[in-house]
Tab-separated table of C-alpha atoms in Angstrom:
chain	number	residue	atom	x	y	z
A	230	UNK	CA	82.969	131.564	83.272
A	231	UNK	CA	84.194	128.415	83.617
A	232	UNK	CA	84.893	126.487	86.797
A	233	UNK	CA	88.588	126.956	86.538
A	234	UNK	CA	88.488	130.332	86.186
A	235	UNK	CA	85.868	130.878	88.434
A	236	UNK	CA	88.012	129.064	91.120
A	237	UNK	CA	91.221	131.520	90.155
A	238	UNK	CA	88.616	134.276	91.100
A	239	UNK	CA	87.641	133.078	94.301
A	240	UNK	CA	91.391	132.328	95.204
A	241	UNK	CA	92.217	135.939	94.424
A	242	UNK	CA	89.234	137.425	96.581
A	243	UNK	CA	90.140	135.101	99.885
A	244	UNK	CA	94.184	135.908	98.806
A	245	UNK	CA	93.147	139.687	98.514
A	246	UNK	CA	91.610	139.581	102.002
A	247	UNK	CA	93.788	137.762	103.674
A	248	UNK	CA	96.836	140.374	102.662
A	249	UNK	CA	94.394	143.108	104.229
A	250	UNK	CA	93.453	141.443	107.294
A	251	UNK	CA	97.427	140.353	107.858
A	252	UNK	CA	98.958	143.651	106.531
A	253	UNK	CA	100.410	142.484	103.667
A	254	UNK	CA	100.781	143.759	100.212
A	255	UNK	CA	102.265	140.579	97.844
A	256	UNK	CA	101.290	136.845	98.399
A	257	UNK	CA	104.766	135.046	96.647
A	258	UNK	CA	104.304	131.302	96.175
A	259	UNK	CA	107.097	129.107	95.414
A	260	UNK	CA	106.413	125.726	93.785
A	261	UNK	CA	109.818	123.648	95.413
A	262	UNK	CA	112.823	122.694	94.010
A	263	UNK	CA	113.781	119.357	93.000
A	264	UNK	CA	115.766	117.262	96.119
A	265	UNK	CA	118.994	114.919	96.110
A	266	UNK	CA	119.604	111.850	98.388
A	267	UNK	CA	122.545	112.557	100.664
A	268	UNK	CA	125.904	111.985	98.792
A	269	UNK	CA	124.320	111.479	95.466
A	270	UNK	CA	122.820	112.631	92.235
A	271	UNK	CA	119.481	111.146	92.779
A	272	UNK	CA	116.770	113.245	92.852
A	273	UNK	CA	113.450	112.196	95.468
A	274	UNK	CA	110.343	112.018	94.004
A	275	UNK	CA	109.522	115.920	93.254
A	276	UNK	CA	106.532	117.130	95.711
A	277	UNK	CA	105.206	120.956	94.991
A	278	UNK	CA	103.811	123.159	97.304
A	279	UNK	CA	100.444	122.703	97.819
A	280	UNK	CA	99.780	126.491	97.803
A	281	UNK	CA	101.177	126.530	94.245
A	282	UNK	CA	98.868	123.647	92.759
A	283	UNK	CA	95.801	125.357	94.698
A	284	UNK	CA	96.180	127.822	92.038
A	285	UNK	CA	97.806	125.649	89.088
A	286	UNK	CA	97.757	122.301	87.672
A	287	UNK	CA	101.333	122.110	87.739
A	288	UNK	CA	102.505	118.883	89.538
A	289	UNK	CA	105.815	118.314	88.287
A	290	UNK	CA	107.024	121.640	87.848
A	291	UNK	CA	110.199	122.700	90.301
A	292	UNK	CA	111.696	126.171	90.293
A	293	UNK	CA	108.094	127.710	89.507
A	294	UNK	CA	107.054	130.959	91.128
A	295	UNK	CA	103.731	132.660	91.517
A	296	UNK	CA	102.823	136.035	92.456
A	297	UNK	CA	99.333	137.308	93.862
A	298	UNK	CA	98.882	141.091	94.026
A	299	UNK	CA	95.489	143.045	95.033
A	300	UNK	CA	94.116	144.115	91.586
A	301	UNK	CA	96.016	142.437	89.526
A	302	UNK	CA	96.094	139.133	87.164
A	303	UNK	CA	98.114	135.854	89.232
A	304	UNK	CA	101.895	136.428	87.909
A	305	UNK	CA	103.670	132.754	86.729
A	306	UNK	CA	106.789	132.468	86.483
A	307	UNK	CA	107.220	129.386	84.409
A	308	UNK	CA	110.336	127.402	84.625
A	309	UNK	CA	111.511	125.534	81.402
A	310	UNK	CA	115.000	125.078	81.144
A	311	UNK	CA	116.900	124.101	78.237
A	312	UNK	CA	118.258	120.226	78.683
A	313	UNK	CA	118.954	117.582	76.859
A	314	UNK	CA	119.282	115.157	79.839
A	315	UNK	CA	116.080	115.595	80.907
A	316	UNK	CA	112.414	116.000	79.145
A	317	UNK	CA	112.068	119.417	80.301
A	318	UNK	CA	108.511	120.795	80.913
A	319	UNK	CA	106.577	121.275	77.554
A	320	UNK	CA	105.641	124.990	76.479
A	321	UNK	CA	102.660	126.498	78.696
A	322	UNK	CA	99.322	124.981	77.438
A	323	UNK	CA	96.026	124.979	79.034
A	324	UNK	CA	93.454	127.026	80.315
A	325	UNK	CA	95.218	128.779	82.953
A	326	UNK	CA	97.720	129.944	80.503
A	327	UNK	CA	95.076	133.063	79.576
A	328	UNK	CA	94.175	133.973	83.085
A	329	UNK	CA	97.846	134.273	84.013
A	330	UNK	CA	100.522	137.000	83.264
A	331	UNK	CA	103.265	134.423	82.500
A	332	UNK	CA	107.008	134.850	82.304
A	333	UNK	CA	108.833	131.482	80.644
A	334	UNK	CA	112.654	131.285	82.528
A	335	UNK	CA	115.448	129.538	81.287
A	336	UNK	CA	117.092	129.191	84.897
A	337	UNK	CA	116.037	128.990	88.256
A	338	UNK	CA	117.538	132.235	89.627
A	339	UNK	CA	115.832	134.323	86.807
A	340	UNK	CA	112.528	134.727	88.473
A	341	UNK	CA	114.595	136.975	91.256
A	342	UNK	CA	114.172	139.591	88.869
A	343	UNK	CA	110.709	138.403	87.317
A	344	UNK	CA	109.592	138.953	90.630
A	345	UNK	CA	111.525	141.851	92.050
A	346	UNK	CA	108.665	144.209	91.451
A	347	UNK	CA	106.471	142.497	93.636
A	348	UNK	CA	108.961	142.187	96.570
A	349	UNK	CA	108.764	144.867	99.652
A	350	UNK	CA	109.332	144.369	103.420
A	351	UNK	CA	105.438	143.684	103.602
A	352	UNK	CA	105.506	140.682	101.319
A	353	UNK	CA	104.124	137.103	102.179
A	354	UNK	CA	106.857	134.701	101.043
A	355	UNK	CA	105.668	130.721	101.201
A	356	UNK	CA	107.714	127.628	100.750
A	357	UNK	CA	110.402	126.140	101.883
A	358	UNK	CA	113.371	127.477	102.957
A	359	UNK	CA	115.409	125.425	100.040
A	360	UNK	CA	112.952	127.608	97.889
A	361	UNK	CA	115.195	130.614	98.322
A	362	UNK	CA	116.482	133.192	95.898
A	363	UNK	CA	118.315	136.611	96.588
A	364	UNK	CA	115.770	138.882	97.740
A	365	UNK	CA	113.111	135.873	97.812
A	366	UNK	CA	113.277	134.222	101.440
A	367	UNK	CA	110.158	132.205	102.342
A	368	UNK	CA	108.959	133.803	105.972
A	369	UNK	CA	105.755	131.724	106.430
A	370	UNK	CA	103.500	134.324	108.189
A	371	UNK	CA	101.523	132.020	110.332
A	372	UNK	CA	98.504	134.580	110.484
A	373	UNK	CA	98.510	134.769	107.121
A	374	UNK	CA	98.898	130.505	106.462
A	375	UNK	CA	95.752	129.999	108.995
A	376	UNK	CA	93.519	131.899	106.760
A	377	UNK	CA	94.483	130.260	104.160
A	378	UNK	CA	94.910	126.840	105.266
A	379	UNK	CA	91.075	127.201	107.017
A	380	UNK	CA	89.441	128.373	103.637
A	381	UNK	CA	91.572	125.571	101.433
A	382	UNK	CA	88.764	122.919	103.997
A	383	UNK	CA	85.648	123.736	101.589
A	384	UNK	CA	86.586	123.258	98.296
A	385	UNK	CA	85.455	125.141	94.938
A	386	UNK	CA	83.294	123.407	92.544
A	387	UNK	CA	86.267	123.255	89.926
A	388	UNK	CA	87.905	121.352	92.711
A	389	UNK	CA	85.071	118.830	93.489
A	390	UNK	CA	85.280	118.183	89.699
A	391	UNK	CA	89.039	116.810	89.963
A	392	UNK	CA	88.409	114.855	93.032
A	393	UNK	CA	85.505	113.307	91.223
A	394	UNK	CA	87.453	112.522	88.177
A	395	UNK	CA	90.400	111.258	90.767
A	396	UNK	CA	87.409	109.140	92.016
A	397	UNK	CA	86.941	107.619	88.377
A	398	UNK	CA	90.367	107.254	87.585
A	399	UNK	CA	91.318	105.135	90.912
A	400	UNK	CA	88.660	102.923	90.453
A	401	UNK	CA	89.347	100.733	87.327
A	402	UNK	CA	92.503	100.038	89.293
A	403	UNK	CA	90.803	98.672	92.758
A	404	UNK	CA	88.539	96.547	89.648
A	405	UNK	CA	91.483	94.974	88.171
A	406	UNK	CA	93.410	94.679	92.248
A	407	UNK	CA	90.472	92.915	93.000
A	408	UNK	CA	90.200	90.417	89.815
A	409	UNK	CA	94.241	90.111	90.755
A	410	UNK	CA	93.408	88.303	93.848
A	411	UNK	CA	90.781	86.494	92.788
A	412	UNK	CA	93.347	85.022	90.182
A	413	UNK	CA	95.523	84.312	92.983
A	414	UNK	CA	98.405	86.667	92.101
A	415	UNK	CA	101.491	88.317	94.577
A	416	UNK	CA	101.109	91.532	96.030
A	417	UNK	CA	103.394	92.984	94.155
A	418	UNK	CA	101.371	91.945	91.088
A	419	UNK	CA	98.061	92.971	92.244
A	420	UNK	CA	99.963	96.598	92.459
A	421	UNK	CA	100.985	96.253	88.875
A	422	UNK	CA	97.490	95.386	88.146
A	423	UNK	CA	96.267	98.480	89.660
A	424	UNK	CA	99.098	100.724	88.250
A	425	UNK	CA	98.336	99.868	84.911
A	426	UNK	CA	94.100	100.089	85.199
A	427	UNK	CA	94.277	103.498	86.432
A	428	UNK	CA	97.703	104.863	84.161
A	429	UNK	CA	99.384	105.145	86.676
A	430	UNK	CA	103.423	104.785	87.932
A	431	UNK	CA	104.817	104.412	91.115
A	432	UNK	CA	106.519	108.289	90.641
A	433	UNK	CA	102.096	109.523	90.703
A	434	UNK	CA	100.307	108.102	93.007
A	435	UNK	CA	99.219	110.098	95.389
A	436	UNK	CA	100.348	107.804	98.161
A	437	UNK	CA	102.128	104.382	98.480
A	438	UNK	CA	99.632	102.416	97.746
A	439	UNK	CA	98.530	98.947	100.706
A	440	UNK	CA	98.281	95.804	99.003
A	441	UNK	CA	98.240	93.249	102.046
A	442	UNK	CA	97.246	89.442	101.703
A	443	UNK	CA	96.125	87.410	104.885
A	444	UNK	CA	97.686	88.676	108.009
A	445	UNK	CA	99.395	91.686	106.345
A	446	UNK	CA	96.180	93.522	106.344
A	447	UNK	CA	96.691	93.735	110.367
A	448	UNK	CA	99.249	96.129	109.395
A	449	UNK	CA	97.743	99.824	109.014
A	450	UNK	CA	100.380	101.160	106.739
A	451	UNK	CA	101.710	97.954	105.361
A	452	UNK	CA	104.326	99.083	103.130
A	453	UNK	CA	106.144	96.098	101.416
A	454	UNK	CA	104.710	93.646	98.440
A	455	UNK	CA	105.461	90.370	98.668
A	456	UNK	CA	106.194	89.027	94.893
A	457	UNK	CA	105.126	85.309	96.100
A	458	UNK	CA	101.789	84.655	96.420
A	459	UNK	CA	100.768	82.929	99.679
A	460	UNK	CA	100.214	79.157	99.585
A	461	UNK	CA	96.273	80.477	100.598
A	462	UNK	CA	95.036	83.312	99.709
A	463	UNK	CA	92.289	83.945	102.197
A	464	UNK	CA	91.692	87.847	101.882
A	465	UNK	CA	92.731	91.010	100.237
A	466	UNK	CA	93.006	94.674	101.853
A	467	UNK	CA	94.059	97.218	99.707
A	468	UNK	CA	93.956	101.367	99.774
A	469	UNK	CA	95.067	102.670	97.063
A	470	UNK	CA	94.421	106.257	95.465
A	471	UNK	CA	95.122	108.035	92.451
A	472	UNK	CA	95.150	111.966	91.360
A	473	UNK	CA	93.612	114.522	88.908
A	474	UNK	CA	95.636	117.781	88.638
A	475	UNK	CA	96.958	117.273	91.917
A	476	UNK	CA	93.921	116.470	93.419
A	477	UNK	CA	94.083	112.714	95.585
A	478	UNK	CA	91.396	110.420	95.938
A	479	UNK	CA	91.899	107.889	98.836
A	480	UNK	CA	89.901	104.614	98.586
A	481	UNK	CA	90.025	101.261	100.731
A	482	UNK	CA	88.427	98.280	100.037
A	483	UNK	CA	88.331	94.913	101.634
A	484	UNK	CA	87.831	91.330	99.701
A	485	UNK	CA	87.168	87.776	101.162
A	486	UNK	CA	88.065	85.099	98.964
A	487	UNK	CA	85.348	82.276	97.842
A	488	UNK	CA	84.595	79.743	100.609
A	489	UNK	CA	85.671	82.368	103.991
A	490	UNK	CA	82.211	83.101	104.664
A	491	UNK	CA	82.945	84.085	108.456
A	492	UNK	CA	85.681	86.583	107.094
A	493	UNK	CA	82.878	87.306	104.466
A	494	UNK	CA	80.131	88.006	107.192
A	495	UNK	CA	82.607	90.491	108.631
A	496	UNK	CA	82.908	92.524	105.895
A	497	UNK	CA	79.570	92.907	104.703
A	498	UNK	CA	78.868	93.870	108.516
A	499	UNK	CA	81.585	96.462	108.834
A	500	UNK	CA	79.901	97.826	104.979
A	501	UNK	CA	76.870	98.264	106.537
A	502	UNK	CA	78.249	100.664	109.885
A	503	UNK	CA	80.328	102.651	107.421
A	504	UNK	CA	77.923	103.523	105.047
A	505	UNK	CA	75.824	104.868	108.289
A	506	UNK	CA	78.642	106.814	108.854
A	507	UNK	CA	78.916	108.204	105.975
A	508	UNK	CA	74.944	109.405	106.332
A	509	UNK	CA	76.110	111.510	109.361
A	510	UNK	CA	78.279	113.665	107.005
A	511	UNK	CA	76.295	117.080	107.302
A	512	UNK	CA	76.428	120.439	107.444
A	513	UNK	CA	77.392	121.649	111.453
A	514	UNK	CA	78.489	118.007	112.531
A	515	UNK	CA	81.677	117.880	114.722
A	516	UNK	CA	83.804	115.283	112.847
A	517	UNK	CA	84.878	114.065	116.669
A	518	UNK	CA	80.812	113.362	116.933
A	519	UNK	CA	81.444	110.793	113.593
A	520	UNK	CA	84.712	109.612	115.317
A	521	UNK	CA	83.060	108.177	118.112
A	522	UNK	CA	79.498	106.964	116.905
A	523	UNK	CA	82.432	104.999	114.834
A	524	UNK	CA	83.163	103.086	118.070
A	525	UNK	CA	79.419	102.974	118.744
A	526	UNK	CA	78.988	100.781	115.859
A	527	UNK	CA	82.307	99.056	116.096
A	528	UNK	CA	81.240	97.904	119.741
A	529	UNK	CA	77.485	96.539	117.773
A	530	UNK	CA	79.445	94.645	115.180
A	531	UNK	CA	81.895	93.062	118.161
A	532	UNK	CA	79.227	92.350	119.690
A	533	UNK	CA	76.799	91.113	116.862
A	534	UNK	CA	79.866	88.671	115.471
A	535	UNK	CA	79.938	87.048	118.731
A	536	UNK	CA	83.793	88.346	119.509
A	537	UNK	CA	82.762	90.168	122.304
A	538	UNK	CA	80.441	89.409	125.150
A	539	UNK	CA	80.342	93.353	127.049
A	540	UNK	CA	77.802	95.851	126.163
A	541	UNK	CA	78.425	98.344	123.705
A	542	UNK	CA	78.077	100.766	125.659
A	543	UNK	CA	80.716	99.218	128.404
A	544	UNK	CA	82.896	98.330	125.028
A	545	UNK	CA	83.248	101.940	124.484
A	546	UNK	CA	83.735	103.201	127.894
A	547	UNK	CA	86.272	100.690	129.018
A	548	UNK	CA	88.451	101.139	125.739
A	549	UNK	CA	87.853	97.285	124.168
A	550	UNK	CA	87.043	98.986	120.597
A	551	UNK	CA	90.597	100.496	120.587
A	552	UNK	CA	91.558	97.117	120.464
A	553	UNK	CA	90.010	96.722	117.167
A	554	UNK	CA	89.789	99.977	115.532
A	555	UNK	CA	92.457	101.652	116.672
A	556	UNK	CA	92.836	104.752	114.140
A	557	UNK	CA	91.232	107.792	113.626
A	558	UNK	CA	87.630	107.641	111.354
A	559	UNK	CA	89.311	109.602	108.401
A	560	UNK	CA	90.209	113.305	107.322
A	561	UNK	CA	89.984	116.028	104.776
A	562	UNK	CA	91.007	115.124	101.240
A	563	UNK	CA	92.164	117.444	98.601
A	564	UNK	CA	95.444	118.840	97.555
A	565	UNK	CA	96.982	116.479	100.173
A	566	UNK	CA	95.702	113.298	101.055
A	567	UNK	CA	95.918	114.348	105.231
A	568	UNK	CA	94.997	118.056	103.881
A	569	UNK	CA	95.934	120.622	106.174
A	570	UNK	CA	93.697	122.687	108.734
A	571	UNK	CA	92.472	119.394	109.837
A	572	UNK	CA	92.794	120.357	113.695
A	573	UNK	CA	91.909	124.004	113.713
A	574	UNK	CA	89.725	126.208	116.091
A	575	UNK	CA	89.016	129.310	113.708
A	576	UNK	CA	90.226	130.582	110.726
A	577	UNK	CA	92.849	132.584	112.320
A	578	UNK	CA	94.342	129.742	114.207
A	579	UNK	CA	93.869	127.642	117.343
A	580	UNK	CA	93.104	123.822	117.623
A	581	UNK	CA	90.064	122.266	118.276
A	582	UNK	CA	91.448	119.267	121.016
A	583	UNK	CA	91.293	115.853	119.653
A	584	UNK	CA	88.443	113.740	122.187
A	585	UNK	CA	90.417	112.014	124.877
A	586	UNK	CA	92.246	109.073	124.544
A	587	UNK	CA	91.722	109.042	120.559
A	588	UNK	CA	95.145	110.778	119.684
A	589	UNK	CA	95.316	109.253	116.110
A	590	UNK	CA	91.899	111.172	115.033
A	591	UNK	CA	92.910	113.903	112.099
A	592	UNK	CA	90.428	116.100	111.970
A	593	UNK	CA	88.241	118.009	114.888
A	594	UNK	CA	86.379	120.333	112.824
A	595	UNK	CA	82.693	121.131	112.260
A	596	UNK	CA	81.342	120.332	108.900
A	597	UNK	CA	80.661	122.823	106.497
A	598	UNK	CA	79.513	122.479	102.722
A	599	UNK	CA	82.390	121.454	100.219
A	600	UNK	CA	84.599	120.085	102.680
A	601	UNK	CA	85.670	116.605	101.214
A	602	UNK	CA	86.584	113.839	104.521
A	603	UNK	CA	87.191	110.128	104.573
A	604	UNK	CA	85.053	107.934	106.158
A	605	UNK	CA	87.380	104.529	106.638
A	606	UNK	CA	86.196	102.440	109.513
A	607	UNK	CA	87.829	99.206	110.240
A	608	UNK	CA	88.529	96.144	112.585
A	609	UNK	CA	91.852	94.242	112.757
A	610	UNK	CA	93.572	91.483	114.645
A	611	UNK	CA	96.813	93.507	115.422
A	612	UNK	CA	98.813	90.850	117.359
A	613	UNK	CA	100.212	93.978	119.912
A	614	UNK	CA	96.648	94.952	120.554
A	615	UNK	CA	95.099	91.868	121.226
A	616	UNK	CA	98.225	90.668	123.596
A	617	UNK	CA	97.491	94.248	125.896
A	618	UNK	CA	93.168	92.789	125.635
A	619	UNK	CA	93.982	89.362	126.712
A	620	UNK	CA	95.923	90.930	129.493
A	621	UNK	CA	93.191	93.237	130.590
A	622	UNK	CA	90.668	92.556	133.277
A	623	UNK	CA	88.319	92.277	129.849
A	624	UNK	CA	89.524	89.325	128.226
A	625	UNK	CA	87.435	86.856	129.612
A	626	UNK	CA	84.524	88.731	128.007
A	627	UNK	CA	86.274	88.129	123.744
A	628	UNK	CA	85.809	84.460	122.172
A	629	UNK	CA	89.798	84.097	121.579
A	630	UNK	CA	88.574	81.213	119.470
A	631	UNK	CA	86.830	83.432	116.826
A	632	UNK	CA	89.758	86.021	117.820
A	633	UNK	CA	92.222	83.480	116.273
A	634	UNK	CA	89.939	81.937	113.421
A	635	UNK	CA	89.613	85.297	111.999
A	636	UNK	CA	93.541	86.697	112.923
A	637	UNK	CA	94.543	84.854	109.628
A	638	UNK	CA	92.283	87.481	107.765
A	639	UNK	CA	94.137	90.576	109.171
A	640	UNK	CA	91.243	92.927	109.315
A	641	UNK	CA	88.907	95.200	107.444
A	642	UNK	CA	88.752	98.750	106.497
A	643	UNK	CA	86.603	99.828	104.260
A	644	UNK	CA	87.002	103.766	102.854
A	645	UNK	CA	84.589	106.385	101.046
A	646	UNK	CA	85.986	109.763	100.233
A	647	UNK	CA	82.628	112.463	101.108
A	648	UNK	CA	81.515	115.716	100.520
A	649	UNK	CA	79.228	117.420	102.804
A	650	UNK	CA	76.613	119.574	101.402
A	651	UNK	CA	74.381	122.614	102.012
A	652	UNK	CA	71.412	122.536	104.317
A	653	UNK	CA	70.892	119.029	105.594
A	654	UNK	CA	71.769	117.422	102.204
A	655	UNK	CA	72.356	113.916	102.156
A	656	UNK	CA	76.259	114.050	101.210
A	657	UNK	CA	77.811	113.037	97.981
A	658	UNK	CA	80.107	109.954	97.779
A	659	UNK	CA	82.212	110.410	95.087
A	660	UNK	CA	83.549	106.832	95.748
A	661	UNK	CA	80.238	105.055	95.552
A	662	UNK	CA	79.174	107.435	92.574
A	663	UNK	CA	82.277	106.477	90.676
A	664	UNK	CA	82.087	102.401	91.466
A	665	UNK	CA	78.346	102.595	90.422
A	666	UNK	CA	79.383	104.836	86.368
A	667	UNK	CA	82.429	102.091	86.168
């Protein structure tokens, strides 16, 4: 078999048993429907279900359906409307085509009756409530979204292979980002560098991608591109993904230009804890347990690069890291960048707490083999955050001379996407693997 169909099996098995266990007897999946801006005739960028692309690779495919029944083969309904102001979607094509019973509509409400044999009053109905067709109302059956949402945490091997090939198609872009600076080009070109590396357009990426210069890197989400370049370009943050079949990859990288060899040192430091961090990605480790050896090794490199006088142990306990790293260590990666389940006990619900006083962590779970998590350490000089340190019974212990020197760098974050293996394994780091074949 191959791994796509072999993944189609082992979605139909935890599917199958996950109607039994919740009492129902039809799993109906609706892919989205395209959206408007308020007052107009402009459609938002079209986002599917996630549910629907765990089983297809159909990314840009509103008014979709798909039907899972015990027994039987996945039922697509396959929307492909006639239009001439629009490219509509091209016939079906691909492998999935054969394992599928597939039904081609010409309008949206025709898959109410594609699908009308599959409906009863013990059907599972997911999507959103915009999704809706007579006789096909999304319900959402939470029992039935928790097993599914804690099994979609270990991917398949047919989905490692997309994230690994989202791995090597993000990569020639952060390449030709990085040569971008170097040239001394605007943010906004830098993005146009990367866009055009890795094929793709503003409408794919996975996420907006962060291009920030200088300063702007102090910004975790930074979301604008300045088409000037700065009079200095001193360094260059940028994270910056692209996908595979719906699959994201998520990857961060921080440059220093030539001559900031303080900025420089920095870096190479902050390298050196996150690649230990990515080590501690094993089987049975509580992601909260990576989380905080995070501020463990924050509080060393503080401390190492002479910006802060306390031990690292008093670093940690009085809250001075925060200061500096001030997000959570990463999350799981997949069909979603922040996938779902992230913050769950068990498989049929719950939430494993976040640790205290680290609200912005996104995942609490133990590790188990094929789960895919970021590992994105950083340090910044966030103007808000260093104001509430130099008014805290701490600041006489920071050099607020280094503080400043290295403020006009913004910060560093540096960001591996992981998968944790069987056993003990040393994990695999699809980022690393894909920098070192490029």
């Amino acid at each position: 078999m191959s791994l796509y169909t072999d993944h189609l099996d082992t979605l139909q098995r935890q599917a199958e048993s996950a109607l039994e266990r919740t009492g129902h007897d039809a799993l109906l999946i609706a892919a989205g429907i395209e959206k408007y801006a308020f007052l107009d005739d402009r459609p938002y960028l079209f986002q599917p279900n996630p549910h629907f692309k765990h089983w297809l690779p159909l990314t840009q495919h509103p008014h979709c359906w798909l039907a899972v029944r015990p027994g039987k083969r996945p039922r697509v309904v396959y929307h492909q409307p006639d239009d001439y102001w629009h490219v509509p979607p091209s016939a079906p094509g691909g492998e999935w085509v054969d394992a599928v019973e597939l039904v081609v509509i010409r309008e949206p409400g025709q898959a109410a009756a594609a699908l009308a044999d599959c409906v009863t009053p013990r059907t599972a109905i997911l999507g959103e409530a915009d999704a809706a067709l007579p006789g096909l109302v999304p319900n959402n059956p939470e029992p039935l979204l928790n097993l599914l949402h804690w099994a979609r945490g270990t991917k398949t091997p047919y989905e490692l292979e997309q994230m690994r090939a989202a791995q090597r198609r993000a990569v020639p872009g952060h390449l030709a980002a990085r040569a971008a600076f170097l040239r001394g080009e605007s943010e906004a070109a830098i993005h146009r560098a990367y866009l055009v590396a890795c094929g793709h357009t503003d409408r794919d990426l996975p996420y907006g991608n962060i291009v920030g210069l200088n300063e702007h890197a102090a910004v975790l989400h930074y979301q604008y591109q300045d088409e000037s370049p700065p009079a200095e370009a001193r360094s260059f943050l940028i994270d910056a993904g692209a996908q595979v079949n719906g699959y994201a990859s998520d990857i961060t990288r921080t440059w220093a230009a030539p001559g900031h060899d303080e900025f420089a040192a920095l870096v190479a430091a902050m390298e050196a804890e996150q690649l230990g961090l990515v080590d501690e990605v094993r089987e049975g480790v509580d992601y909260r347990d990576i989380h905080l050896s995070a501020h463990r090794r924050t509080a060393r490199l503080l401390r190492g690069a002479g910006l802060v006088k306390m031990s690292e142990e008093a670093m940690v306990e009085q809250r001075v890291t925060h200061a500096f790293f001030p997000h959570g260590i990463g999350h799981l990666l997949g069909l979603q960048v922040h996938d779902v389940g992230g913050f769950m006990a068990g498989e049929t619900g719950g939430v494993a707490d976040k640790p205290e006083g680290h609200r912005y962590l996104r995942l609490t779970r133990r590790l188990q083999p094929g789960m895919v998590v970021t590992i994105e350490p950083g340090l910044y000089f966030i103007p808000m955050l260093l104001r509430e340190l130099r008014a805290s019974p701490h600041a006489a212990q920071v050099d607020w001379d280094a503080v400043e020197r290295l403020s006009r760098y913004g910060g560093v974050r540096i960001e591996d996407d992981v998968a944790c293996r069987a056993g003990g394994q040393a994990p695999e780091n699809l980022t690393r693997d894909a920098f070192a074949a490029a």
